[in-house]
Amino acid sequence: MLSNEADGSKKRKSLHGHWSSRMAFILAVTGSAVGLGNVWKFPYVAGENGGGAFVLVYLACVILVGMPVMMSEILIGRRGRRNPVATMKLLGEEEGSSKHWQIIGLAGVVAGIFILSYYSVIAGWTLAYVFKSATGAFAGSTAETVGAIFGSFVGNWQALAFCHTLFMALTIFVVARGVERGLEQAVRFMVPALLLMMVVLLGYSISSGSFSQGVDFMFSADFSKLTWDSVLAAMGQAFFTLSIGMGAIMAYGAYLPEETSITGASASVVVADTGIAMLAGLIIFPLVFANALDPAEGPGLVFQTLPLALGQMPAGAFFSTIFFVLLAFAAWTSAIGLMEPAVAWLVEHFNRTRAQAAVIVGLGIWALGFASVLSFNVLADFTFGKGTIFDNIDHLTSNIMLPLGGVLIAVFAGWVMCRNSTADELGGAGTSYKVWRFLTRFVAPIGILFVFLKAVGLLPDLS
Ligand code: PHE
């Protein structure tokens, strides 16, 4: 059992083992953060929301809300050293509040399950694109041919179901192997390799002729066109891409050695994650304009622009294969994080082995994934609320569940936990601690709630 002596958190150990080093932790959190959110989602959501102003709001959310919430999650996770549900319950009681804070943990478990149900479907696309690239499907392609290849692929539900199944099997496999053997090995080389590959692609997009148009689209902000819906989408994107608001980072924090600086680790992760998203945008938008494509194309954007660019490059089939392999890896290391809260909870609360828990949770997510598989074909016309079932699950999780989870996490770390506990985890009450505490107590919760209420129309316009 976990030790729980009166002298506090220092003696607690995680049941699931610990990261072997500070670097291993940074790699794992970066692996969770960097994924489809950066390369697939960021460009398409930015495109749908008009670029410029959206991107700036997103960056502001990352710095003012994302970074402090990430630090809060890690410090809560490390202090509790259990799965997010049990950690929130334990700390809620220990800090003299209530065990009901475990609701945050439970909501995170649910959010993770729902996100992974569609994340795995898109990750399945990357697997299919590995094979398509390797067999030369994109050689000499034009905007029409890549569009047609994408259209007929997502129109085929059996193909999507097959790829989704394959990806879930891979995810269950790594999660079942456990923290050190499974998670660490998978991230060690993926992030650097992906970065390198993206720099090569950036070179291509700079030479595509429409680079300045792409840069313009991304950074010249026309705030008059920005709706509160877009602001909410930018905030949701910040949460999604940083993997925060649902306990994934809290679960990883539980395995973090005592000496590691939480501020330093969070800063590295935020910089890497944001850098990769910016790179993805700078690669994709110039290509969109060079090929007269529509930036608001939707979820297929990356799957059409990149094969097009790569298909025209020398050794394109080779680079394209490598690129989608790396993207699949990036998705894989994120999927692990999405499952971790649910799996750790089943292991601790229901006394399952890790392997059993991974299979149980994985099968549930796999089944749920069919709702998204069918959203792109059989049920494509079945729309309500924000669009297809896929669109609604995405909106509900990224734009509602994660930010609201973030408010609660910030309130817990900023208002419920006493100063001594948080200062202890964050290495003393210096300037960076004061900045964190201010952002966590005021800026993050008020900012998130404000955007939220504006987007659902509950706050009146003053102008
Ligand atoms: N951050 C991941 C991405 O950008 C997605 C994710 C969200 C992973 C939440 C874990 C938890 O792809």
Coordinates of C-alpha atoms and ligand atoms in Angstrom, one line a residue:
M1 CA 0.0 0.0 0.0
L2 CA 1.0 3.6 -0.3
S3 CA 2.4 5.0 2.9
N4 CA 0.4 7.9 4.3
E5 CA 2.2 9.0 7.4
A6 CA 1.4 12.3 9.1
D7 CA 4.7 13.8 8.0
G8 CA 3.2 14.1 4.6
S9 CA 3.7 13.5 1.1
K10 CA 7.5 12.9 1.0
K11 CA 7.3 9.3 1.9
R12 CA 4.6 8.4 -0.6
K13 CA 5.6 6.1 -3.4
S14 CA 3.6 5.4 -6.5
L15 CA 2.4 1.9 -7.0
H16 CA 3.3 2.1 -10.7
G17 CA 7.0 2.9 -10.3
H18 CA 8.8 6.1 -11.1
W19 CA 10.4 7.7 -14.1
S20 CA 14.1 6.8 -14.2
S21 CA 15.2 10.4 -14.5
R22 CA 14.2 14.0 -14.9
M23 CA 14.8 13.7 -18.6
A24 CA 12.5 10.7 -18.8
F25 CA 9.7 12.7 -17.2
I26 CA 10.2 15.6 -19.6
L27 CA 10.2 13.2 -22.5
A28 CA 7.1 11.5 -21.3
V29 CA 5.1 14.7 -20.8
T30 CA 6.4 16.1 -24.0
G31 CA 5.4 12.8 -25.7
S32 CA 1.9 13.2 -24.3
A33 CA 1.6 16.8 -25.3
V34 CA 3.1 16.6 -28.8
G35 CA 0.7 14.6 -30.9
L36 CA -2.1 14.9 -33.4
G37 CA -3.1 18.1 -31.5
N38 CA -0.1 19.9 -32.9
V39 CA 0.2 18.6 -36.4
W40 CA -3.3 17.6 -37.3
K41 CA -5.6 19.6 -35.1
F42 CA -3.9 23.0 -34.7
P43 CA -3.6 23.8 -38.4
Y44 CA -7.2 22.7 -39.2
V45 CA -8.8 24.5 -36.2
A46 CA -6.7 27.6 -36.9
G47 CA -7.8 27.4 -40.5
E48 CA -11.5 27.1 -39.6
N49 CA -11.2 30.0 -37.3
G50 CA -9.6 32.4 -39.7
G51 CA -5.9 32.2 -38.6
G52 CA -4.2 35.3 -37.1
A53 CA -6.3 36.4 -34.2
F54 CA -7.1 32.8 -33.3
V55 CA -3.4 31.9 -33.2
L56 CA -2.6 34.9 -30.9
V57 CA -5.5 34.0 -28.5
Y58 CA -4.2 30.4 -28.5
L59 CA -0.7 31.6 -27.6
A60 CA -2.0 33.8 -24.8
C61 CA -4.0 30.9 -23.4
V62 CA -1.0 28.6 -23.5
I63 CA 1.1 31.1 -21.5
L64 CA -1.4 32.6 -19.1
V65 CA -3.6 29.6 -18.4
G66 CA -1.9 26.5 -19.9
M67 CA 1.4 26.8 -18.1
P68 CA 0.0 27.5 -14.6
V69 CA -2.5 24.7 -14.9
M70 CA 0.1 22.3 -16.1
M71 CA 2.3 23.1 -13.1
S72 CA -0.7 22.7 -10.8
E73 CA -1.4 19.3 -12.3
I74 CA 2.1 18.1 -11.9
L75 CA 2.4 19.3 -8.3
I76 CA -0.9 17.8 -7.3
G77 CA 0.0 14.5 -9.0
R78 CA 3.4 14.3 -7.3
R79 CA 2.0 15.2 -3.9
G80 CA -0.7 12.6 -4.1
R81 CA 1.3 9.9 -5.9
R82 CA -1.8 8.0 -6.8
N83 CA -4.2 7.9 -9.7
P84 CA -5.9 11.2 -10.3
V85 CA -9.2 10.1 -8.6
A86 CA -7.5 8.9 -5.4
T87 CA -5.0 11.8 -5.4
M88 CA -7.7 14.4 -5.5
K89 CA -9.6 12.6 -2.8
L90 CA -6.5 12.2 -0.6
L91 CA -5.3 15.8 -1.1
G92 CA -8.9 17.2 -0.7
E93 CA -9.0 15.6 2.8
E94 CA -5.4 16.3 3.7
E95 CA -5.8 20.0 2.8
G96 CA -8.9 20.2 5.1
S97 CA -11.4 20.5 2.3
S98 CA -13.5 17.6 1.0
K99 CA -13.1 14.2 -0.6
H100 CA -15.5 15.3 -3.2
W101 CA -12.6 16.9 -5.2
Q102 CA -12.2 13.4 -6.6
I103 CA -14.9 14.4 -9.1
I104 CA -12.1 16.2 -11.0
G105 CA -10.3 12.9 -11.2
L106 CA -13.4 11.0 -12.4
A107 CA -14.3 13.7 -15.0
G108 CA -10.7 13.4 -16.3
V109 CA -11.0 9.6 -16.6
V110 CA -14.2 10.1 -18.6
A111 CA -12.7 12.9 -20.8
G112 CA -9.7 10.7 -21.5
I113 CA -11.9 7.9 -22.6
F114 CA -14.0 10.1 -24.9
I115 CA -11.0 11.9 -26.4
L116 CA -9.1 8.7 -27.1
S117 CA -12.2 7.2 -28.8
Y118 CA -11.9 9.6 -31.7
Y119 CA -8.1 10.3 -31.3
S120 CA -7.5 6.7 -32.2
V121 CA -9.6 6.9 -35.3
I122 CA -7.5 9.8 -36.6
A123 CA -4.3 8.1 -35.5
G124 CA -5.5 5.2 -37.6
W125 CA -5.5 7.5 -40.6
T126 CA -1.8 8.2 -40.0
L127 CA -1.2 4.4 -40.0
A128 CA -3.0 4.1 -43.3
Y129 CA -1.0 7.0 -44.7
V130 CA 2.2 5.2 -43.8
F131 CA 1.2 2.4 -46.2
K132 CA -0.2 4.7 -48.8
S133 CA 3.1 6.7 -48.8
A134 CA 5.3 3.6 -48.9
T135 CA 3.5 2.2 -51.8
G136 CA 3.8 5.4 -53.8
A137 CA 0.2 6.5 -53.8
F138 CA 1.2 10.1 -53.7
A139 CA 3.9 10.2 -56.4
G140 CA 3.3 13.2 -58.7
S141 CA 0.1 14.0 -56.9
T142 CA -2.1 17.1 -57.5
A143 CA -4.6 18.8 -55.2
E144 CA -7.3 16.7 -56.9
T145 CA -5.7 13.3 -56.5
V146 CA -4.8 13.8 -52.9
G147 CA -8.3 15.0 -52.2
A148 CA -9.8 12.0 -54.0
I149 CA -7.5 9.6 -52.1
F150 CA -8.5 11.1 -48.8
G151 CA -12.2 11.2 -49.7
S152 CA -12.4 7.6 -50.7
F153 CA -10.4 6.5 -47.7
V154 CA -12.5 8.1 -45.1
G155 CA -15.6 7.1 -47.0
N156 CA -14.8 3.5 -46.4
W157 CA -15.8 2.7 -42.8
Q158 CA -14.3 -0.8 -42.8
A159 CA -10.9 0.7 -43.6
L160 CA -11.2 3.3 -40.8
A161 CA -12.4 0.6 -38.4
F162 CA -9.4 -1.6 -39.3
C163 CA -6.9 1.2 -38.7
H164 CA -8.6 2.3 -35.5
T165 CA -8.5 -1.3 -34.2
L166 CA -4.8 -1.6 -35.0
F167 CA -4.0 1.7 -33.3
M168 CA -5.9 0.7 -30.1
A169 CA -4.1 -2.6 -30.0
L170 CA -0.8 -0.8 -30.1
T171 CA -1.9 1.6 -27.4
I172 CA -3.2 -1.2 -25.1
F173 CA 0.1 -3.0 -25.6
V174 CA 2.3 -0.2 -24.4
V175 CA 0.1 0.8 -21.5
A176 CA 0.0 -2.8 -20.4
R177 CA 3.8 -2.9 -20.2
G178 CA 3.9 -0.2 -17.6
V179 CA 5.5 3.1 -16.8
E180 CA 9.2 2.5 -17.3
R181 CA 9.3 -0.3 -19.8
G182 CA 6.5 0.9 -21.9
L183 CA 6.0 4.6 -21.8
E184 CA 9.6 5.7 -21.6
Q185 CA 11.0 3.7 -24.4
A186 CA 8.3 4.9 -26.8
V187 CA 9.0 8.6 -26.3
R188 CA 12.8 8.6 -26.2
F189 CA 13.5 9.0 -29.8
M190 CA 10.1 10.2 -31.2
V191 CA 10.2 13.8 -30.3
P192 CA 13.6 14.7 -31.6
A193 CA 13.0 12.7 -34.8
L194 CA 9.7 14.4 -35.5
L195 CA 11.3 17.8 -34.9
L196 CA 14.0 17.0 -37.4
M197 CA 11.5 15.8 -40.0
M198 CA 9.4 19.0 -39.6
V199 CA 12.4 21.2 -40.1
V200 CA 13.1 19.4 -43.4
L201 CA 9.4 20.0 -44.4
L202 CA 9.7 23.6 -43.4
G203 CA 12.5 24.0 -45.8
Y204 CA 10.2 22.7 -48.6
S205 CA 7.3 25.0 -47.6
I206 CA 9.6 28.1 -47.5
S207 CA 10.6 27.3 -51.1
S208 CA 7.0 26.7 -52.1
G209 CA 6.5 30.4 -53.1
S210 CA 3.6 31.1 -50.8
F211 CA 5.5 31.2 -47.6
S212 CA 4.8 34.9 -46.8
Q213 CA 1.1 34.4 -47.5
G214 CA 1.1 31.5 -45.0
V215 CA 2.9 33.5 -42.4
D216 CA 0.4 36.3 -42.9
F217 CA -2.5 34.0 -42.5
M218 CA -1.1 32.7 -39.2
F219 CA 0.0 35.9 -37.6
S220 CA -1.7 39.0 -39.0
A221 CA -4.6 39.3 -36.6
D222 CA -7.9 40.9 -37.4
F223 CA -9.7 40.8 -34.1
S224 CA -12.9 42.2 -35.5
K225 CA -13.6 38.8 -37.1
L226 CA -13.0 36.9 -34.0
T227 CA -16.1 35.4 -32.4
W228 CA -16.4 34.1 -28.8
D229 CA -16.8 30.7 -30.2
S230 CA -13.4 31.0 -31.9
V231 CA -11.9 32.3 -28.6
L232 CA -13.3 29.2 -26.9
A233 CA -11.9 27.0 -29.6
A234 CA -8.5 28.6 -29.1
M235 CA -8.7 28.0 -25.4
G236 CA -9.8 24.4 -26.0
Q237 CA -7.0 23.9 -28.4
A238 CA -4.5 25.1 -25.7
F239 CA -5.8 22.6 -23.2
F240 CA -5.9 19.8 -25.7
T241 CA -2.5 20.3 -27.1
L242 CA -0.9 20.6 -23.7
S243 CA -2.8 17.5 -22.4
I244 CA -4.1 19.4 -19.5
G245 CA -7.5 19.6 -17.7
M246 CA -8.1 15.8 -17.5
G247 CA -5.5 14.3 -15.2
A248 CA -3.1 12.9 -17.7
I249 CA -0.3 15.2 -16.6
M250 CA -1.4 14.6 -13.0
A251 CA -1.0 10.9 -13.5
Y252 CA 2.4 11.4 -15.0
G253 CA 3.3 13.8 -12.1
A254 CA 2.6 10.9 -9.7
Y255 CA 5.7 9.1 -11.1
L256 CA 8.0 12.2 -10.9
P257 CA 11.0 12.0 -8.6
E258 CA 11.0 14.4 -5.7
E259 CA 14.0 16.6 -6.7
T260 CA 12.8 17.5 -10.2
S261 CA 11.9 21.2 -10.7
I262 CA 8.3 21.4 -11.8
T263 CA 8.6 24.9 -13.2
G264 CA 11.6 24.0 -15.3
A265 CA 10.0 20.8 -16.6
S266 CA 6.7 22.5 -17.5
A267 CA 8.5 25.3 -19.3
S268 CA 10.4 22.8 -21.5
V269 CA 7.3 21.0 -22.4
V270 CA 5.3 24.1 -23.2
V271 CA 8.1 25.5 -25.4
A272 CA 8.5 22.2 -27.3
D273 CA 4.7 21.7 -27.7
T274 CA 4.1 25.2 -28.9
G275 CA 7.1 25.2 -31.1
I276 CA 5.9 22.1 -32.9
A277 CA 2.4 23.5 -33.4
M278 CA 3.9 26.7 -34.9
L279 CA 6.1 24.6 -37.2
A280 CA 3.2 22.6 -38.3
G281 CA 1.3 25.8 -39.2
L282 CA 4.3 27.3 -41.0
I283 CA 4.6 24.1 -43.0
I284 CA 0.9 23.7 -43.9
F285 CA -0.5 27.1 -44.6
P286 CA 2.1 28.1 -47.3
L287 CA 1.3 24.7 -49.0
V288 CA -2.4 25.4 -48.7
F289 CA -2.0 28.7 -50.5
A290 CA 0.6 27.5 -53.0
N291 CA -1.9 24.8 -54.1
A292 CA -5.1 26.9 -53.9
L293 CA -6.6 24.8 -51.2
D294 CA -9.0 26.0 -48.6
P295 CA -7.5 26.6 -45.1
A296 CA -11.0 25.9 -43.6
E297 CA -11.0 22.4 -45.2
G298 CA -11.5 20.7 -41.8
P299 CA -10.0 17.5 -40.3
G300 CA -8.6 16.4 -43.7
L301 CA -6.3 19.4 -44.1
V302 CA -3.0 17.8 -43.1
F303 CA -3.8 14.6 -44.9
Q304 CA -4.2 16.5 -48.1
T305 CA -1.5 19.1 -47.9
L306 CA 1.4 17.0 -46.7
P307 CA 1.1 14.2 -49.2
L308 CA 0.8 16.8 -51.9
A309 CA 4.0 18.5 -50.9
L310 CA 5.9 15.3 -50.2
G311 CA 4.6 13.7 -53.4
Q312 CA 6.4 16.5 -55.3
M313 CA 9.7 16.3 -53.4
P314 CA 12.7 14.2 -54.5
A315 CA 12.5 10.9 -52.6
G316 CA 9.0 11.9 -51.7
A317 CA 7.6 8.5 -51.0
F318 CA 10.5 7.9 -48.6
F319 CA 10.0 11.2 -46.7
S320 CA 6.3 10.8 -46.7
T321 CA 6.5 7.3 -45.2
I322 CA 8.9 8.6 -42.5
F323 CA 6.7 11.6 -41.7
F324 CA 3.6 9.5 -41.1
V325 CA 5.5 6.9 -39.1
L326 CA 6.7 9.8 -36.8
L327 CA 3.2 11.2 -36.6
A328 CA 1.8 7.8 -35.7
F329 CA 4.4 7.6 -33.0
A330 CA 3.5 11.1 -31.7
A331 CA -0.1 10.0 -31.6
W332 CA 0.8 6.8 -29.8
T333 CA 2.7 8.5 -27.0
S334 CA -0.3 10.8 -26.5
A335 CA -2.8 8.0 -26.5
I336 CA -0.9 6.4 -23.7
G337 CA -1.4 9.6 -21.6
L338 CA -5.1 9.6 -22.5
M339 CA -5.6 6.1 -21.1
E340 CA -3.3 6.4 -18.1
P341 CA -5.8 8.0 -15.6
A342 CA -8.4 5.3 -16.3
V343 CA -5.9 2.5 -16.1
A344 CA -4.1 3.7 -13.0
W345 CA -7.6 4.1 -11.4
L346 CA -8.7 0.6 -12.2
V347 CA -5.4 -0.8 -11.0
E348 CA -5.6 1.0 -7.6
H349 CA -9.3 1.1 -7.0
F350 CA -10.4 -2.2 -8.4
N351 CA -7.3 -4.2 -7.8
R352 CA -6.7 -5.1 -11.4
T353 CA -3.3 -5.9 -12.9
R354 CA -2.0 -3.3 -15.3
A355 CA -2.5 -5.6 -18.2
Q356 CA -6.1 -6.4 -17.3
A357 CA -6.9 -2.7 -16.7
A358 CA -5.4 -1.7 -20.1
V359 CA -7.4 -4.3 -21.9
I360 CA -10.7 -3.4 -20.2
V361 CA -10.3 0.3 -20.7
G362 CA -9.0 -0.2 -24.2
L363 CA -11.9 -2.4 -25.3
G364 CA -14.4 0.2 -24.1
I365 CA -12.7 3.0 -25.9
W366 CA -12.4 0.8 -29.0
A367 CA -16.1 0.2 -29.1
L368 CA -16.9 3.9 -28.5
G369 CA -14.6 4.8 -31.4
F370 CA -17.1 3.4 -33.8
A371 CA -19.2 6.5 -33.3
S372 CA -16.3 8.5 -34.8
V373 CA -15.5 6.0 -37.5
L374 CA -19.0 6.2 -38.8
S375 CA -19.1 10.0 -38.6
F376 CA -16.9 10.3 -41.7
N377 CA -19.1 8.0 -43.9
V378 CA -22.3 6.2 -43.0
L379 CA -23.4 8.8 -40.5
A380 CA -21.7 11.8 -42.2
D381 CA -25.1 13.4 -42.8
F382 CA -26.3 12.8 -39.3
T383 CA -25.5 16.2 -37.8
F384 CA -26.6 18.2 -34.8
G385 CA -25.1 20.8 -32.5
K386 CA -21.6 21.3 -33.7
G387 CA -21.8 18.9 -36.7
T388 CA -21.2 15.1 -36.8
I389 CA -21.0 12.9 -33.8
F390 CA -17.2 13.2 -34.1
D391 CA -17.4 17.1 -34.1
N392 CA -19.7 17.0 -31.0
I393 CA -17.4 14.6 -29.0
D394 CA -14.5 16.8 -29.9
H395 CA -16.2 20.0 -28.9
L396 CA -17.6 18.6 -25.7
T397 CA -14.3 17.3 -24.6
S398 CA -11.8 19.9 -25.8
N399 CA -13.8 23.0 -25.4
I400 CA -15.9 22.2 -22.4
M401 CA -14.6 19.3 -20.3
L402 CA -10.9 20.2 -20.4
P403 CA -11.3 24.0 -19.7
L404 CA -13.8 23.3 -16.9
G405 CA -11.4 20.6 -15.5
G406 CA -8.7 23.3 -15.7
V407 CA -10.8 25.8 -13.6
L408 CA -11.3 23.2 -10.9
I409 CA -7.6 22.2 -10.9
A410 CA -6.6 25.8 -10.7
V411 CA -9.0 26.5 -7.9
F412 CA -7.8 23.5 -6.0
A413 CA -4.1 24.3 -6.3
G414 CA -4.6 28.0 -5.8
W415 CA -7.3 28.3 -3.2
V416 CA -7.7 24.9 -1.5
M417 CA -4.1 23.8 -1.1
C418 CA -2.3 25.8 1.5
R419 CA 0.6 27.9 0.6
N420 CA 3.1 25.7 2.3
S421 CA 2.1 22.6 0.3
T422 CA 2.3 24.3 -3.0
A423 CA 5.5 26.2 -2.2
D424 CA 7.0 23.0 -1.0
E425 CA 6.4 21.3 -4.3
L426 CA 7.4 24.3 -6.5
G427 CA 10.7 24.8 -4.7
G428 CA 10.1 27.8 -2.4
A429 CA 8.2 31.0 -2.5
G430 CA 10.4 33.0 -4.9
T431 CA 9.2 35.2 -7.8
S432 CA 8.3 32.4 -10.1
Y433 CA 6.1 30.9 -7.3
K434 CA 4.4 34.2 -6.9
V435 CA 3.7 34.5 -10.6
W436 CA 2.4 31.0 -10.7
R437 CA 0.1 31.6 -7.7
F438 CA -1.3 34.8 -9.1
L439 CA -2.1 33.2 -12.5
T440 CA -3.5 30.1 -10.8
R441 CA -5.7 31.9 -8.3
F442 CA -7.0 34.7 -10.5
V443 CA -6.1 34.7 -14.2
A444 CA -6.8 31.1 -15.1
P445 CA -10.1 30.5 -13.4
I446 CA -11.6 33.9 -14.1
G447 CA -10.3 33.9 -17.7
I448 CA -11.6 30.4 -18.5
L449 CA -15.0 31.1 -17.0
F450 CA -15.3 34.4 -18.7
V451 CA -14.5 32.9 -22.2
F452 CA -16.8 30.1 -21.4
L453 CA -19.8 32.2 -20.4
K454 CA -19.2 34.5 -23.3
A455 CA -19.2 31.7 -25.8
V456 CA -22.5 30.2 -24.5
G457 CA -24.0 33.7 -24.5
L458 CA -24.5 34.0 -20.8
L459 CA -22.6 37.3 -20.4
P460 CA -24.0 40.3 -22.2
D461 CA -22.0 42.5 -24.6
L462 CA -21.1 45.8 -23.1
S463 CA -20.4 47.5 -26.4
Ligands
PHE1 N1 -1.9 16.7 -26.3 C1 -2.3 15.6 -27.2 C2 -2.1 16.1 -28.6 O1 -1.8 17.2 -28.8 C3 -3.6 15.1 -26.9 C4 -3.9 14.7 -25.5 C5 -4.9 15.4 -24.8 C6 -3.1 13.8 -24.8 C7 -5.1 15.1 -23.4 C8 -3.3 13.5 -23.5 C9 -4.3 14.1 -22.8 O2 -2.2 15.4 -29.5

